[in-house]
């Protein structure tokens, strides 16, 4: 079945970077796209960006531009999200989520279970 | 960016009752590019509706979506025990993609 398995919990100090991975299985990775969405405690879901797994094209939310990098490794069917210059406000659960349309950013039909990132000195 | 406002914040209902959730956009959502998700405590969101009114695979027909422009509605015709959760709307008509603040449907 279609599955997105994310990497484990991370604890980082302010100013550091974090890289979260998302391994896809059960479908042809390069046919679809992947979003990254985060949810801070008690906050709404927040879209960070998107990558077309086939072409590698990316689109980032302006809010995270310059701090976030989304990549994919087609040989490993894995997408990655790296967030730099971490601050306490980046403490959140980070989700990868598949987009059923590979060529543009739409909605999310399959979600990973989430990766908790805590930023604390 | 398009701001989505969901109301009410909390809906207290009994199993078997009808739930009507609202999502209002700060500007028109092009092509009715609006989705609804359900999130249960400790879980990731799951897709219910896309394109404002199309049910995702495996979603029961008690869930229905409607609306266009700036006003959208998710209706649950008869609440089942497993439907008590938080519901989010999301627009994908323009970047950045944005989500509403959520409506919690709780047992009365």
GROMACS .gro file of C-alpha atoms in nm:
model
  229
    1UNK     CA    1   0.000   0.000   0.000
    2UNK     CA    2   0.101   0.362  -0.044
    3UNK     CA    3   0.317   0.473   0.247
    4UNK     CA    4   0.534   0.766   0.345
    5UNK     CA    5   0.778   0.685   0.624
    6UNK     CA    6   0.948   0.981   0.786
    7UNK     CA    7   1.271   1.001   0.982
    8UNK     CA    8   1.272   1.022   1.359
    9UNK     CA    9   1.245   1.290   1.622
   10UNK     CA   10   1.504   1.567   1.617
   11UNK     CA   11   1.625   1.802   1.890
   12UNK     CA   12   1.829   2.097   1.769
   13UNK     CA   13   1.986   2.409   1.914
   14UNK     CA   14   1.896   2.756   1.785
   15UNK     CA   15   2.093   2.842   1.474
   16UNK     CA   16   2.139   2.481   1.368
   17UNK     CA   17   1.988   2.304   1.067
   18UNK     CA   18   1.764   1.999   1.048
   19UNK     CA   19   1.709   1.759   0.762
   20UNK     CA   20   1.396   1.543   0.760
   21UNK     CA   21   1.352   1.255   0.518
   22UNK     CA   22   1.043   1.092   0.376
   23UNK     CA   23   1.067   0.752   0.209
   24UNK     CA   24   0.786   0.663  -0.029
   25UNK     CA   25   0.667   0.314  -0.115
   26UNK     CA   26   0.374   0.150  -0.289
   27UNK     CA   27   0.365   0.381  -0.590
   28UNK     CA   28   0.584   0.518  -0.869
   29UNK     CA   29   0.771   0.795  -0.688
   30UNK     CA   30   0.849   1.009  -0.993
   31UNK     CA   31   0.486   1.027  -1.109
   32UNK     CA   32   0.383   1.238  -0.813
   33UNK     CA   33   0.498   1.539  -0.614
   34UNK     CA   34   0.563   1.596  -0.245
   35UNK     CA   35   0.467   1.874  -0.010
   36UNK     CA   36   0.612   1.964   0.326
   37UNK     CA   37   0.371   2.099   0.585
   38UNK     CA   38   0.436   2.181   0.948
   39UNK     CA   39   0.216   2.216   1.254
   40UNK     CA   40   0.342   2.404   1.557
   41UNK     CA   41   0.177   2.326   1.891
   42UNK     CA   42  -0.178   2.461   1.889
   43UNK     CA   43  -0.131   2.623   1.549
   44UNK     CA   44  -0.282   2.568   1.208
   45UNK     CA   45  -0.114   2.364   0.939
   46UNK     CA   46   0.146   2.564   0.747
   47UNK     CA   47   0.266   2.486   0.396
   48UNK     CA   48   0.641   2.512   0.349
   49UNK     CA   49   0.699   2.402  -0.007
   50UNK     CA   50   0.672   2.139  -0.278
   51UNK     CA   51   0.886   1.936  -0.510
   52UNK     CA   52   0.796   1.756  -0.828
   53UNK     CA   53   0.955   1.415  -0.778
   54UNK     CA   54   0.985   1.366  -1.152
   55UNK     CA   55   1.144   1.694  -1.263
   56UNK     CA   56   1.289   1.812  -0.934
   57UNK     CA   57   1.117   2.151  -0.971
   58UNK     CA   58   1.050   2.321  -0.640
   59UNK     CA   59   0.824   2.593  -0.505
   60UNK     CA   60   0.868   2.741  -0.160
   61UNK     CA   61   0.648   2.953   0.059
   62UNK     CA   62   0.787   3.306   0.071
   63UNK     CA   63   0.791   3.276   0.449
   64UNK     CA   64   1.060   3.008   0.433
   65UNK     CA   65   1.244   3.121   0.120
   66UNK     CA   66   1.616   3.118   0.184
   67UNK     CA   67   1.586   2.888   0.486
   68UNK     CA   68   1.425   2.577   0.340
   69UNK     CA   69   1.556   2.339   0.078
   70UNK     CA   70   1.351   2.049  -0.054
   71UNK     CA   71   1.525   1.779  -0.255
   72UNK     CA   72   1.454   1.430  -0.375
   73UNK     CA   73   1.657   1.117  -0.443
   74UNK     CA   74   1.479   0.916  -0.711
   75UNK     CA   75   1.709   0.617  -0.662
   76UNK     CA   76   1.592   0.590  -0.303
   77UNK     CA   77   1.232   0.708  -0.354
   78UNK     CA   78   1.296   0.965  -0.083
   79UNK     CA   79   1.224   1.333  -0.040
   80UNK     CA   80   1.415   1.555   0.201
   81UNK     CA   81   1.341   1.886   0.367
   82UNK     CA   82   1.622   2.089   0.523
   83UNK     CA   83   1.547   2.392   0.737
   84UNK     CA   84   1.834   2.614   0.846
   85UNK     CA   85   1.889   2.891   1.102
   86UNK     CA   86   1.648   2.723   1.339
   87UNK     CA   87   1.474   2.923   1.609
   88UNK     CA   88   1.237   2.824   1.887
   89UNK     CA   89   0.936   2.911   1.670
   90UNK     CA   90   1.035   2.629   1.435
   91UNK     CA   91   0.943   2.374   1.701
   92UNK     CA   92   0.672   2.173   1.527
   93UNK     CA   93   0.565   1.845   1.373
   94UNK     CA   94   0.683   1.833   1.012
   95UNK     CA   95   0.484   1.629   0.764
   96UNK     CA   96   0.557   1.516   0.413
   97UNK     CA   97   0.246   1.465   0.202
   98UNK     CA   98   0.201   1.338  -0.151
   99UNK     CA   99   0.040   1.548  -0.420
  100UNK     CA  100  -0.149   1.337  -0.674
  101UNK     CA  101  -0.055   1.575  -0.954
  102UNK     CA  102   0.313   1.549  -1.034
  103UNK     CA  103   0.355   1.870  -1.227
  104UNK     CA  104   0.200   2.136  -1.003
  105UNK     CA  105   0.111   2.201  -0.639
  106UNK     CA  106  -0.242   2.112  -0.541
  107UNK     CA  107  -0.361   1.911  -0.245
  108UNK     CA  108  -0.230   1.622  -0.036
  109UNK     CA  109  -0.375   1.275  -0.069
  110UNK     CA  110  -0.132   1.070   0.143
  111UNK     CA  111   0.052   1.192   0.452
  112UNK     CA  112   0.348   1.071   0.651
  113UNK     CA  113   0.306   1.028   1.027
  114UNK     CA  114   0.513   1.337   1.098
  115UNK     CA  115   0.853   1.417   1.246
  116UNK     CA  116   0.878   1.615   1.568
  117UNK     CA  117   1.146   1.882   1.562
  118UNK     CA  118   1.222   2.060   1.887
  119UNK     CA  119   1.445   2.367   1.889
  120UNK     CA  120   1.579   2.446   2.232
  121UNK     CA  121   1.897   2.574   2.388
  122UNK     CA  122  -0.190   3.526   0.039
  123UNK     CA  123  -0.539   3.387   0.078
  124UNK     CA  124  -0.651   3.370   0.440
  125UNK     CA  125  -0.903   3.098   0.524
  126UNK     CA  126  -1.134   3.150   0.820
  127UNK     CA  127  -1.319   2.847   0.953
  128UNK     CA  128  -1.628   2.862   1.168
  129UNK     CA  129  -1.735   2.770   1.420
  130UNK     CA  130  -1.417   2.702   1.612
  131UNK     CA  131  -1.587   2.418   1.799
  132UNK     CA  132  -1.905   2.230   1.715
  133UNK     CA  133  -2.064   2.025   1.993
  134UNK     CA  134  -2.298   1.762   1.853
  135UNK     CA  135  -2.431   1.414   1.927
  136UNK     CA  136  -2.379   1.104   1.713
  137UNK     CA  137  -2.641   1.091   1.440
  138UNK     CA  138  -2.667   1.469   1.412
  139UNK     CA  139  -2.576   1.676   1.107
  140UNK     CA  140  -2.258   1.885   1.110
  141UNK     CA  141  -2.212   2.193   0.892
  142UNK     CA  142  -1.863   2.345   0.881
  143UNK     CA  143  -1.780   2.672   0.706
  144UNK     CA  144  -1.461   2.790   0.537
  145UNK     CA  145  -1.447   3.148   0.412
  146UNK     CA  146  -1.162   3.281   0.196
  147UNK     CA  147  -1.027   3.636   0.199
  148UNK     CA  148  -1.039   3.634  -0.182
  149UNK     CA  149  -1.188   3.412  -0.443
  150UNK     CA  150  -1.038   3.063  -0.468
  151UNK     CA  151  -0.979   2.997  -0.835
  152UNK     CA  152  -1.134   2.693  -0.999
  153UNK     CA  153  -1.281   2.585  -0.661
  154UNK     CA  154  -0.939   2.456  -0.565
  155UNK     CA  155  -1.036   2.378  -0.210
  156UNK     CA  156  -0.973   2.063  -0.005
  157UNK     CA  157  -1.091   1.939   0.335
  158UNK     CA  158  -0.895   1.724   0.577
  159UNK     CA  159  -0.974   1.539   0.898
  160UNK     CA  160  -0.721   1.518   1.180
  161UNK     CA  161  -0.754   1.302   1.489
  162UNK     CA  162  -0.538   1.355   1.800
  163UNK     CA  163  -0.181   1.240   1.750
  164UNK     CA  164  -0.237   1.160   1.384
  165UNK     CA  165  -0.158   1.321   1.052
  166UNK     CA  166  -0.438   1.486   0.859
  167UNK     CA  167  -0.621   1.274   0.603
  168UNK     CA  168  -0.785   1.393   0.282
  169UNK     CA  169  -1.165   1.400   0.268
  170UNK     CA  170  -1.261   1.631  -0.018
  171UNK     CA  171  -1.079   1.799  -0.308
  172UNK     CA  172  -1.200   2.030  -0.580
  173UNK     CA  173  -1.453   2.163  -0.327
  174UNK     CA  174  -1.691   1.869  -0.376
  175UNK     CA  175  -1.510   1.553  -0.489
  176UNK     CA  176  -1.474   1.284  -0.223
  177UNK     CA  177  -1.134   1.123  -0.189
  178UNK     CA  178  -1.100   0.748  -0.234
  179UNK     CA  179  -1.272   0.552   0.039
  180UNK     CA  180  -1.449   0.846   0.198
  181UNK     CA  181  -1.809   0.761   0.292
  182UNK     CA  182  -2.090   0.953   0.127
  183UNK     CA  183  -2.203   1.108   0.454
  184UNK     CA  184  -1.922   1.359   0.387
  185UNK     CA  185  -2.000   1.619   0.124
  186UNK     CA  186  -1.843   1.944   0.017
  187UNK     CA  187  -1.993   2.242  -0.159
  188UNK     CA  188  -1.929   2.605  -0.242
  189UNK     CA  189  -1.731   2.828  -0.474
  190UNK     CA  190  -1.563   3.165  -0.481
  191UNK     CA  191  -1.508   3.262  -0.119
  192UNK     CA  192  -1.758   3.042   0.066
  193UNK     CA  193  -1.724   2.669   0.112
  194UNK     CA  194  -1.900   2.415   0.331
  195UNK     CA  195  -1.826   2.066   0.457
  196UNK     CA  196  -2.133   1.872   0.565
  197UNK     CA  197  -2.138   1.548   0.760
  198UNK     CA  198  -2.492   1.420   0.720
  199UNK     CA  199  -2.503   1.191   1.024
  200UNK     CA  200  -2.214   1.191   1.265
  201UNK     CA  201  -2.056   0.857   1.344
  202UNK     CA  202  -1.839   0.814   1.658
  203UNK     CA  203  -1.523   0.811   1.445
  204UNK     CA  204  -1.608   1.150   1.291
  205UNK     CA  205  -1.531   1.349   1.606
  206UNK     CA  206  -1.207   1.521   1.510
  207UNK     CA  207  -1.064   1.848   1.382
  208UNK     CA  208  -1.137   1.950   1.024
  209UNK     CA  209  -0.922   2.182   0.813
  210UNK     CA  210  -0.985   2.344   0.478
  211UNK     CA  211  -0.698   2.420   0.239
  212UNK     CA  212  -0.687   2.627  -0.078
  213UNK     CA  213  -0.458   2.545  -0.368
  214UNK     CA  214  -0.572   2.807  -0.612
  215UNK     CA  215  -0.274   3.030  -0.547
  216UNK     CA  216   0.065   3.020  -0.381
  217UNK     CA  217   0.129   3.000  -0.095
  218UNK     CA  218  -0.107   2.715  -0.027
  219UNK     CA  219  -0.291   2.799   0.295
  220UNK     CA  220  -0.498   2.621   0.556
  221UNK     CA  221  -0.783   2.734   0.775
  222UNK     CA  222  -0.756   2.739   1.152
  223UNK     CA  223  -0.970   2.429   1.192
  224UNK     CA  224  -1.309   2.334   1.335
  225UNK     CA  225  -1.318   2.086   1.620
  226UNK     CA  226  -1.623   1.859   1.614
  227UNK     CA  227  -1.670   1.728   1.966
  228UNK     CA  228  -1.919   1.498   2.132
  229UNK     CA  229  -2.195   1.686   2.312
   0.00000   0.00000   0.00000
